[in-house]
Amino acid sequence: MEESGGKLTVRAVERALDILMCFKDAHDLSLTEISGRVGLNKSTVHRLLATLEEKGFLLRDGDKFRLGYSVWELAANLTQVDDAAQLLLPEMERLRDQLGETISLYVRDGNDRIRIQAVQSNQAIRRVAPIGVRLPLYVGASSKVLLAFADEAERAETMQSPSWPASIETQDFLQQLEEVRRSGYALSVEEREPGAAAVSVPILDRSHRISAALSVSGPVSRMTPDTMRTYAPLLMEAASRMEKMIRTVNL
């Protein structure tokens, strides 16, 4: 601990926060760039980056780092967030009004998915989707989308992890993911939650990599397989508009 401006501070925490603040005006940064910005040697910055990455506050993409999904989870408690979740909210509301069901936006974090935005249905009987909830990648329409459109190495790493249920038959699941890639959407009926069903589509970034999964969910009494298949093209249209919005602001 040391005194700064009359207050005791923990130096390692202060340095870690300085690193995070580097990203307020940059999408991604290398170790060298971060080291230069915070005025610390590379070995010190490397150790701090490893800790921030382990805790989910940073993600590594090759030799670059960018903000991780733990930031999304914290931001879920803010009323105004200048990020994709806030940017896409009006489009999600429009889709909710069109379909009458709950709309959710998910991103992948390791072997989980996180709901970073949601618009609740206005119907009396509806599926409530709290923002910030972390769910497993092995079940649900959005999980299938996030895995189906991930690259092969990421998909294999997830399915070989200790947290992956041994009860899931690998070949059957891979066939499901292949069908999701072919059709462009995934369905789930009471897979994760009794009485609930969902259909999900991918949102791709400018490099055509999976960025998020957009889903509509509701009670099985309304969300029949046939109904969900009619919703799928409407979700794809909305996802296409969202992709253009994200690329425009370079998120």
Coordinates of N, CA and C in Angstrom, one line a residue, residues 11-175:
R11 N -1.2 -0.6 -4.8 CA -0.5 -0.3 -6.1 C -1.0 -1.2 -7.2
A12 N -1.0 -2.5 -6.9 CA -1.4 -3.5 -8.0 C -2.8 -3.2 -8.5
V13 N -3.7 -2.9 -7.6 CA -5.1 -2.6 -8.0 C -5.1 -1.3 -8.9
E14 N -4.4 -0.3 -8.4 CA -4.3 0.9 -9.2 C -3.7 0.7 -10.6
R15 N -2.7 -0.1 -10.7 CA -2.1 -0.4 -12.0 C -3.1 -1.2 -12.9
A16 N -3.8 -2.1 -12.3 CA -4.8 -2.9 -13.1 C -5.9 -2.0 -13.6
L17 N -6.3 -1.1 -12.8 CA -7.4 -0.2 -13.2 C -6.9 0.8 -14.3
D18 N -5.6 1.2 -14.2 CA -5.0 2.0 -15.2 C -5.0 1.3 -16.6
I19 N -4.7 0.0 -16.5 CA -4.7 -0.8 -17.7 C -6.1 -0.9 -18.4
L20 N -7.1 -1.1 -17.5 CA -8.5 -1.1 -18.0 C -8.9 0.2 -18.6
M21 N -8.5 1.3 -18.0 CA -8.8 2.6 -18.5 C -8.2 2.9 -19.9
C22 N -7.1 2.2 -20.2 CA -6.5 2.3 -21.6 C -7.5 2.1 -22.7
F23 N -8.6 1.3 -22.4 CA -9.5 0.8 -23.4 C -10.7 1.8 -23.5
K24 N -10.7 2.9 -22.8 CA -11.8 3.8 -23.0 C -11.8 4.5 -24.3
D25 N -10.6 4.5 -25.0 CA -10.6 5.1 -26.3 C -9.9 4.2 -27.3
A26 N -9.8 2.9 -27.0 CA -9.2 2.0 -28.0 C -10.0 0.6 -27.9
H27 N -10.2 0.0 -29.1 CA -10.9 -1.2 -29.1 C -10.1 -2.4 -28.7
D28 N -8.8 -2.4 -29.2 CA -7.9 -3.5 -28.8 C -6.5 -2.9 -28.7
L29 N -5.6 -3.5 -27.9 CA -4.3 -3.0 -27.7 C -3.3 -4.1 -27.5
S30 N -2.1 -4.0 -27.9 CA -1.0 -5.0 -27.7 C -0.4 -4.8 -26.3
L31 N 0.4 -5.7 -25.9 CA 1.2 -5.6 -24.7 C 2.1 -4.4 -24.7
T32 N 2.8 -4.2 -25.9 CA 3.7 -3.0 -26.0 C 2.9 -1.7 -25.9
E33 N 1.7 -1.7 -26.6 CA 0.9 -0.4 -26.5 C 0.4 -0.1 -25.1
I34 N 0.0 -1.2 -24.4 CA -0.5 -1.0 -23.0 C 0.7 -0.5 -22.1
S35 N 1.8 -1.2 -22.3 CA 3.0 -0.9 -21.5 C 3.3 0.6 -21.6
G36 N 3.3 1.1 -22.9 CA 3.6 2.5 -23.2 C 2.6 3.4 -22.6
R37 N 1.4 3.1 -22.6 CA 0.3 4.0 -22.1 C 0.3 4.1 -20.6
V38 N 0.6 3.0 -19.9 CA 0.6 3.1 -18.4 C 2.0 3.3 -17.8
G39 N 3.0 3.3 -18.6 CA 4.4 3.6 -18.1 C 5.0 2.6 -17.3
L40 N 4.7 1.3 -17.5 CA 5.2 0.2 -16.8 C 6.0 -0.7 -17.7
N41 N 7.0 -1.5 -17.1 CA 7.7 -2.4 -18.0 C 6.8 -3.6 -18.4
K42 N 7.2 -4.2 -19.5 CA 6.3 -5.3 -20.1 C 6.1 -6.5 -19.2
S43 N 7.1 -6.8 -18.4 CA 6.9 -8.0 -17.5 C 5.9 -7.7 -16.4
T44 N 5.9 -6.5 -15.9 CA 4.8 -6.2 -14.9 C 3.4 -6.1 -15.6
V45 N 3.4 -5.5 -16.7 CA 2.1 -5.4 -17.5 C 1.6 -6.8 -17.8
H46 N 2.5 -7.7 -18.2 CA 2.1 -9.1 -18.6 C 1.5 -9.8 -17.5
R47 N 2.0 -9.7 -16.3 CA 1.4 -10.3 -15.1 C 0.0 -9.8 -14.8
L48 N -0.1 -8.5 -14.9 CA -1.4 -7.8 -14.6 C -2.4 -8.3 -15.7
L49 N -2.0 -8.3 -16.9 CA -2.9 -8.7 -18.0 C -3.4 -10.2 -17.8
A50 N -2.5 -11.0 -17.4 CA -2.9 -12.4 -17.1 C -3.9 -12.5 -16.1
T51 N -3.8 -11.7 -15.0 CA -4.8 -11.7 -13.9 C -6.2 -11.2 -14.5
L52 N -6.1 -10.1 -15.2 CA -7.4 -9.5 -15.7 C -8.0 -10.4 -16.7
E53 N -7.2 -11.2 -17.5 CA -7.8 -12.1 -18.4 C -8.4 -13.3 -17.7
E54 N -7.8 -13.8 -16.7 CA -8.3 -14.9 -15.9 C -9.6 -14.5 -15.2
K55 N -9.8 -13.3 -14.8 CA -11.0 -12.8 -14.2 C -12.1 -12.4 -15.2
G56 N -11.8 -12.4 -16.5 CA -12.7 -12.1 -17.5 C -12.9 -10.7 -17.8
F57 N -12.0 -9.8 -17.3 CA -12.1 -8.4 -17.6 C -11.4 -8.0 -18.9
L58 N -10.5 -8.9 -19.4 CA -9.9 -8.8 -20.7 C -10.0 -10.1 -21.5
L59 N -10.0 -10.0 -22.8 CA -10.0 -11.1 -23.7 C -8.7 -11.0 -24.6
R60 N -8.1 -12.1 -24.8 CA -6.9 -12.0 -25.7 C -7.3 -12.5 -27.1
D61 N -6.9 -11.8 -28.1 CA -7.2 -12.1 -29.5 C -5.9 -12.0 -30.3
G62 N -5.1 -13.1 -30.4 CA -3.8 -13.1 -30.9 C -2.9 -12.4 -30.0
D63 N -2.2 -11.3 -30.5 CA -1.3 -10.5 -29.7 C -2.0 -9.2 -29.2
K64 N -3.3 -9.2 -29.3 CA -4.1 -8.0 -28.9 C -5.0 -8.4 -27.7
F65 N -5.3 -7.4 -26.9 CA -6.3 -7.5 -25.8 C -7.4 -6.6 -26.0
R66 N -8.6 -7.0 -25.6 CA -9.8 -6.2 -25.6 C -10.6 -6.4 -24.3
L67 N -11.6 -5.6 -24.0 CA -12.4 -5.7 -22.8 C -13.1 -7.0 -22.9
G68 N -13.2 -7.7 -21.7 CA -13.9 -9.0 -21.6 C -15.3 -8.9 -21.1
Y69 N -15.9 -10.0 -20.9 CA -17.4 -10.1 -20.6 C -17.7 -9.8 -19.1
S70 N -16.7 -9.8 -18.3 CA -17.0 -9.4 -16.9 C -17.4 -8.0 -16.9
V71 N -16.9 -7.2 -17.8 CA -17.4 -5.8 -17.9 C -18.8 -5.7 -18.2
W72 N -19.3 -6.6 -19.1 CA -20.8 -6.7 -19.5 C -21.6 -6.9 -18.2
E73 N -21.1 -7.9 -17.4 CA -21.9 -8.3 -16.2 C -22.0 -7.1 -15.2
L74 N -20.9 -6.3 -15.1 CA -21.0 -5.1 -14.2 C -21.9 -4.1 -14.8
A75 N -21.8 -3.9 -16.2 CA -22.5 -2.9 -16.8 C -24.0 -3.2 -16.8
A76 N -24.4 -4.4 -16.5 CA -25.8 -4.8 -16.5 C -26.5 -4.0 -15.4
N77 N -25.8 -3.5 -14.4 CA -26.4 -2.7 -13.3 C -26.5 -1.2 -13.6
L78 N -26.0 -0.8 -14.8 CA -26.0 0.6 -15.1 C -27.3 0.9 -15.9
T79 N -27.8 2.1 -15.8 CA -29.0 2.5 -16.5 C -28.7 3.0 -18.0
Q80 N -27.4 3.5 -18.2 CA -27.0 3.9 -19.5 C -25.7 3.3 -19.8
V81 N -25.6 2.5 -20.8 CA -24.3 1.9 -21.2 C -24.0 2.2 -22.7
D82 N -22.9 2.8 -22.9 CA -22.5 3.1 -24.3 C -21.8 1.9 -24.9
D83 N -22.5 0.9 -25.3 CA -22.0 -0.3 -25.8 C -23.0 -1.0 -26.7
A84 N -22.6 -2.1 -27.3 CA -23.5 -2.8 -28.2 C -24.9 -3.1 -27.6
A85 N -24.9 -3.5 -26.3 CA -26.1 -3.8 -25.6 C -27.1 -2.7 -25.6
Q86 N -26.6 -1.5 -25.4 CA -27.4 -0.3 -25.4 C -27.7 0.1 -26.9
L87 N -26.7 0.0 -27.7 CA -26.9 0.4 -29.1 C -28.0 -0.4 -29.8
L88 N -28.1 -1.7 -29.5 CA -29.1 -2.6 -30.2 C -30.4 -2.6 -29.5
L89 N -30.6 -2.0 -28.4 CA -31.8 -2.0 -27.6 C -33.0 -1.6 -28.4
P90 N -33.0 -0.4 -29.1 CA -34.2 -0.1 -29.9 C -34.6 -1.1 -31.0
E91 N -33.6 -1.7 -31.6 CA -33.9 -2.8 -32.6 C -34.6 -4.0 -31.9
M92 N -34.1 -4.3 -30.7 CA -34.7 -5.4 -29.9 C -36.1 -5.1 -29.5
E93 N -36.3 -3.8 -29.1 CA -37.7 -3.4 -28.7 C -38.6 -3.5 -29.9
R94 N -38.1 -3.1 -31.1 CA -39.0 -3.2 -32.3 C -39.3 -4.7 -32.6
L95 N -38.3 -5.6 -32.4 CA -38.6 -7.0 -32.7 C -39.6 -7.6 -31.6
R96 N -39.5 -7.1 -30.4 CA -40.4 -7.6 -29.3 C -41.8 -7.1 -29.7
D97 N -42.0 -5.9 -30.2 CA -43.3 -5.4 -30.6 C -43.8 -6.2 -31.8
Q98 N -42.9 -6.6 -32.6 CA -43.3 -7.3 -33.8 C -43.8 -8.8 -33.5
L99 N -43.0 -9.4 -32.6 CA -43.3 -10.8 -32.3 C -44.1 -11.1 -31.1
G100 N -44.1 -10.1 -30.2 CA -44.8 -10.2 -28.9 C -44.2 -11.1 -27.9
E101 N -42.9 -11.5 -28.0 CA -42.3 -12.3 -27.1 C -41.0 -11.7 -26.6
T102 N -40.4 -12.3 -25.6 CA -39.1 -11.8 -25.0 C -37.9 -11.9 -25.9
I103 N -37.2 -10.9 -26.0 CA -36.0 -10.8 -26.9 C -34.7 -10.7 -26.0
S104 N -33.7 -11.6 -26.3 CA -32.5 -11.6 -25.6 C -31.3 -11.5 -26.5
L105 N -30.2 -11.0 -25.9 CA -28.9 -10.9 -26.6 C -27.9 -11.6 -25.7
Y106 N -27.2 -12.6 -26.3 CA -26.2 -13.3 -25.5 C -24.8 -13.2 -26.2
V107 N -23.8 -13.2 -25.3 CA -22.4 -13.4 -25.8 C -21.7 -14.5 -25.1
R108 N -20.7 -15.0 -25.7 CA -20.0 -16.2 -25.1 C -18.8 -15.7 -24.2
D109 N -18.7 -16.4 -23.1 CA -17.6 -16.1 -22.2 C -17.0 -17.5 -21.7
G110 N -16.0 -17.9 -22.3 CA -15.4 -19.3 -22.0 C -16.4 -20.3 -22.3
N111 N -16.8 -21.1 -21.3 CA -17.8 -22.2 -21.5 C -19.2 -21.8 -21.1
D112 N -19.4 -20.5 -21.0 CA -20.7 -20.0 -20.6 C -21.2 -19.0 -21.7
R113 N -22.5 -18.7 -21.6 CA -23.0 -17.5 -22.3 C -23.6 -16.6 -21.3
I114 N -23.6 -15.3 -21.6 CA -24.1 -14.2 -20.7 C -25.2 -13.4 -21.4
R115 N -26.3 -13.2 -20.8 CA -27.3 -12.4 -21.3 C -27.0 -10.9 -21.1
I116 N -26.6 -10.2 -22.1 CA -26.1 -8.8 -21.9 C -27.2 -7.8 -22.2
Q117 N -28.3 -8.2 -22.8 CA -29.5 -7.3 -23.0 C -30.7 -8.2 -23.1
A118 N -31.9 -7.6 -22.7 CA -33.1 -8.3 -22.9 C -34.3 -7.3 -22.9
V119 N -35.3 -7.6 -23.7 CA -36.5 -6.8 -23.7 C -37.7 -7.8 -23.4
Q120 N -38.4 -7.5 -22.3 CA -39.4 -8.5 -21.9 C -40.7 -8.4 -22.7
S121 N -41.3 -9.5 -22.9 CA -42.6 -9.5 -23.5 C -43.6 -8.7 -22.7
N122 N -44.6 -8.1 -23.4 CA -45.7 -7.4 -22.7 C -46.9 -8.3 -22.3
Q123 N -46.8 -9.5 -22.7 CA -47.9 -10.4 -22.5 C -48.0 -10.8 -21.0
A124 N -49.2 -11.2 -20.6 CA -49.4 -11.5 -19.2 C -48.6 -12.8 -18.8
I125 N -48.6 -13.8 -19.7 CA -47.8 -15.0 -19.5 C -46.6 -14.8 -20.4
R126 N -45.5 -14.7 -19.8 CA -44.2 -14.5 -20.6 C -43.0 -15.1 -19.9
R127 N -42.0 -15.1 -20.6 CA -40.7 -15.6 -20.1 C -39.9 -14.4 -19.7
V128 N -39.5 -14.3 -18.4 CA -38.7 -13.3 -17.9 C -37.2 -13.6 -18.0
A129 N -36.4 -12.7 -18.6 CA -35.0 -12.9 -18.9 C -34.2 -11.9 -18.2
P130 N -33.7 -12.1 -17.0 CA -32.8 -11.1 -16.3 C -31.5 -10.9 -17.0
I131 N -31.1 -9.6 -17.1 CA -29.8 -9.3 -17.7 C -28.6 -9.7 -16.8
G132 N -27.5 -10.1 -17.4 CA -26.4 -10.5 -16.6 C -26.3 -12.0 -16.2
V133 N -27.3 -12.7 -16.5 CA -27.4 -14.1 -16.1 C -26.4 -14.9 -16.9
R134 N -25.6 -15.8 -16.3 CA -24.7 -16.7 -16.9 C -25.2 -18.1 -17.0
L135 N -25.2 -18.7 -18.3 CA -25.8 -20.0 -18.5 C -24.8 -20.9 -19.2
P136 N -24.9 -22.2 -19.1 CA -24.0 -23.1 -19.8 C -24.1 -23.1 -21.3
L137 N -23.1 -23.5 -22.0 CA -23.1 -23.5 -23.4 C -23.6 -24.8 -24.0
Y138 N -23.9 -25.8 -23.2 CA -24.3 -27.1 -23.7 C -25.8 -27.3 -23.9
V139 N -26.6 -26.2 -23.6 CA -28.0 -26.4 -23.7 C -28.7 -25.1 -24.1
G140 N -29.7 -25.1 -24.9 CA -30.4 -23.9 -25.3 C -30.1 -23.5 -26.7
A141 N -31.1 -22.8 -27.3 CA -30.9 -22.3 -28.7 C -29.7 -21.4 -28.9
S142 N -29.6 -20.4 -28.0 CA -28.5 -19.5 -28.1 C -27.1 -20.1 -28.0
S143 N -27.0 -21.1 -27.1 CA -25.8 -21.8 -26.9 C -25.4 -22.6 -28.2
K144 N -26.4 -23.2 -28.8 CA -26.1 -23.9 -30.1 C -25.6 -22.9 -31.1
V145 N -26.2 -21.7 -31.2 CA -25.7 -20.7 -32.2 C -24.3 -20.3 -31.9
L146 N -24.0 -20.0 -30.6 CA -22.7 -19.5 -30.3 C -21.6 -20.5 -30.6
L147 N -22.0 -21.8 -30.4 CA -21.0 -22.9 -30.7 C -21.0 -23.2 -32.2
A148 N -22.1 -23.3 -32.8 CA -22.2 -23.6 -34.2 C -21.4 -22.7 -35.1
F149 N -21.4 -21.4 -34.8 CA -20.7 -20.4 -35.6 C -19.3 -20.0 -35.1
A150 N -18.9 -20.7 -34.0 CA -17.5 -20.5 -33.5 C -16.6 -21.3 -34.4
D151 N -15.3 -20.9 -34.3 CA -14.4 -21.7 -35.2 C -14.2 -23.1 -34.6
E152 N -13.7 -24.0 -35.4 CA -13.6 -25.4 -35.0 C -12.8 -25.7 -33.7
A153 N -11.7 -24.9 -33.6 CA -10.8 -25.1 -32.4 C -11.5 -24.7 -31.2
E154 N -12.2 -23.6 -31.2 CA -13.0 -23.1 -30.0 C -14.0 -24.1 -29.6
R155 N -14.7 -24.6 -30.6 CA -15.8 -25.6 -30.4 C -15.3 -26.8 -29.8
A156 N -14.1 -27.3 -30.3 CA -13.5 -28.6 -29.8 C -13.1 -28.3 -28.3
E157 N -12.5 -27.2 -28.1 CA -12.0 -26.9 -26.7 C -13.1 -26.9 -25.7
T158 N -14.2 -26.3 -26.1 CA -15.4 -26.2 -25.2 C -15.9 -27.6 -24.9
M159 N -16.1 -28.4 -25.9 CA -16.7 -29.7 -25.8 C -15.8 -30.7 -25.1
Q160 N -14.5 -30.4 -25.0 CA -13.5 -31.3 -24.3 C -13.2 -30.8 -22.9
S161 N -13.8 -29.7 -22.5 CA -13.5 -29.2 -21.2 C -14.2 -30.1 -20.1
P162 N -13.6 -30.0 -18.9 CA -14.2 -30.9 -17.8 C -15.6 -30.5 -17.4
S163 N -16.0 -29.3 -17.7 CA -17.4 -28.9 -17.4 C -18.4 -29.4 -18.4
W164 N -18.0 -29.9 -19.5 CA -18.9 -30.4 -20.5 C -19.5 -31.7 -20.0
P165 N -20.9 -31.9 -20.0 CA -21.5 -33.1 -19.5 C -21.2 -34.3 -20.3
A166 N -20.8 -35.4 -19.6 CA -20.4 -36.6 -20.2 C -21.7 -37.3 -20.9
S167 N -22.8 -36.9 -20.4 CA -24.1 -37.5 -20.9 C -24.4 -37.0 -22.3
I168 N -23.8 -36.0 -22.8 CA -24.1 -35.5 -24.1 C -23.3 -36.3 -25.2
E169 N -24.0 -36.9 -26.1 CA -23.4 -37.7 -27.1 C -22.8 -36.8 -28.2
T170 N -21.5 -36.8 -28.3 CA -20.7 -35.8 -29.1 C -21.2 -35.8 -30.5
Q171 N -21.3 -36.9 -31.2 CA -21.6 -36.9 -32.6 C -23.0 -36.4 -32.9
D172 N -23.9 -36.7 -32.0 CA -25.3 -36.2 -32.2 C -25.3 -34.7 -32.0
F173 N -24.6 -34.2 -31.0 CA -24.5 -32.8 -30.8 C -23.9 -32.0 -31.9
L174 N -22.8 -32.6 -32.5 CA -22.1 -32.0 -33.6 C -23.0 -32.0 -34.8
Q175 N -23.8 -33.0 -35.0 CA -24.8 -33.0 -36.1 C -25.8 -31.9 -35.9

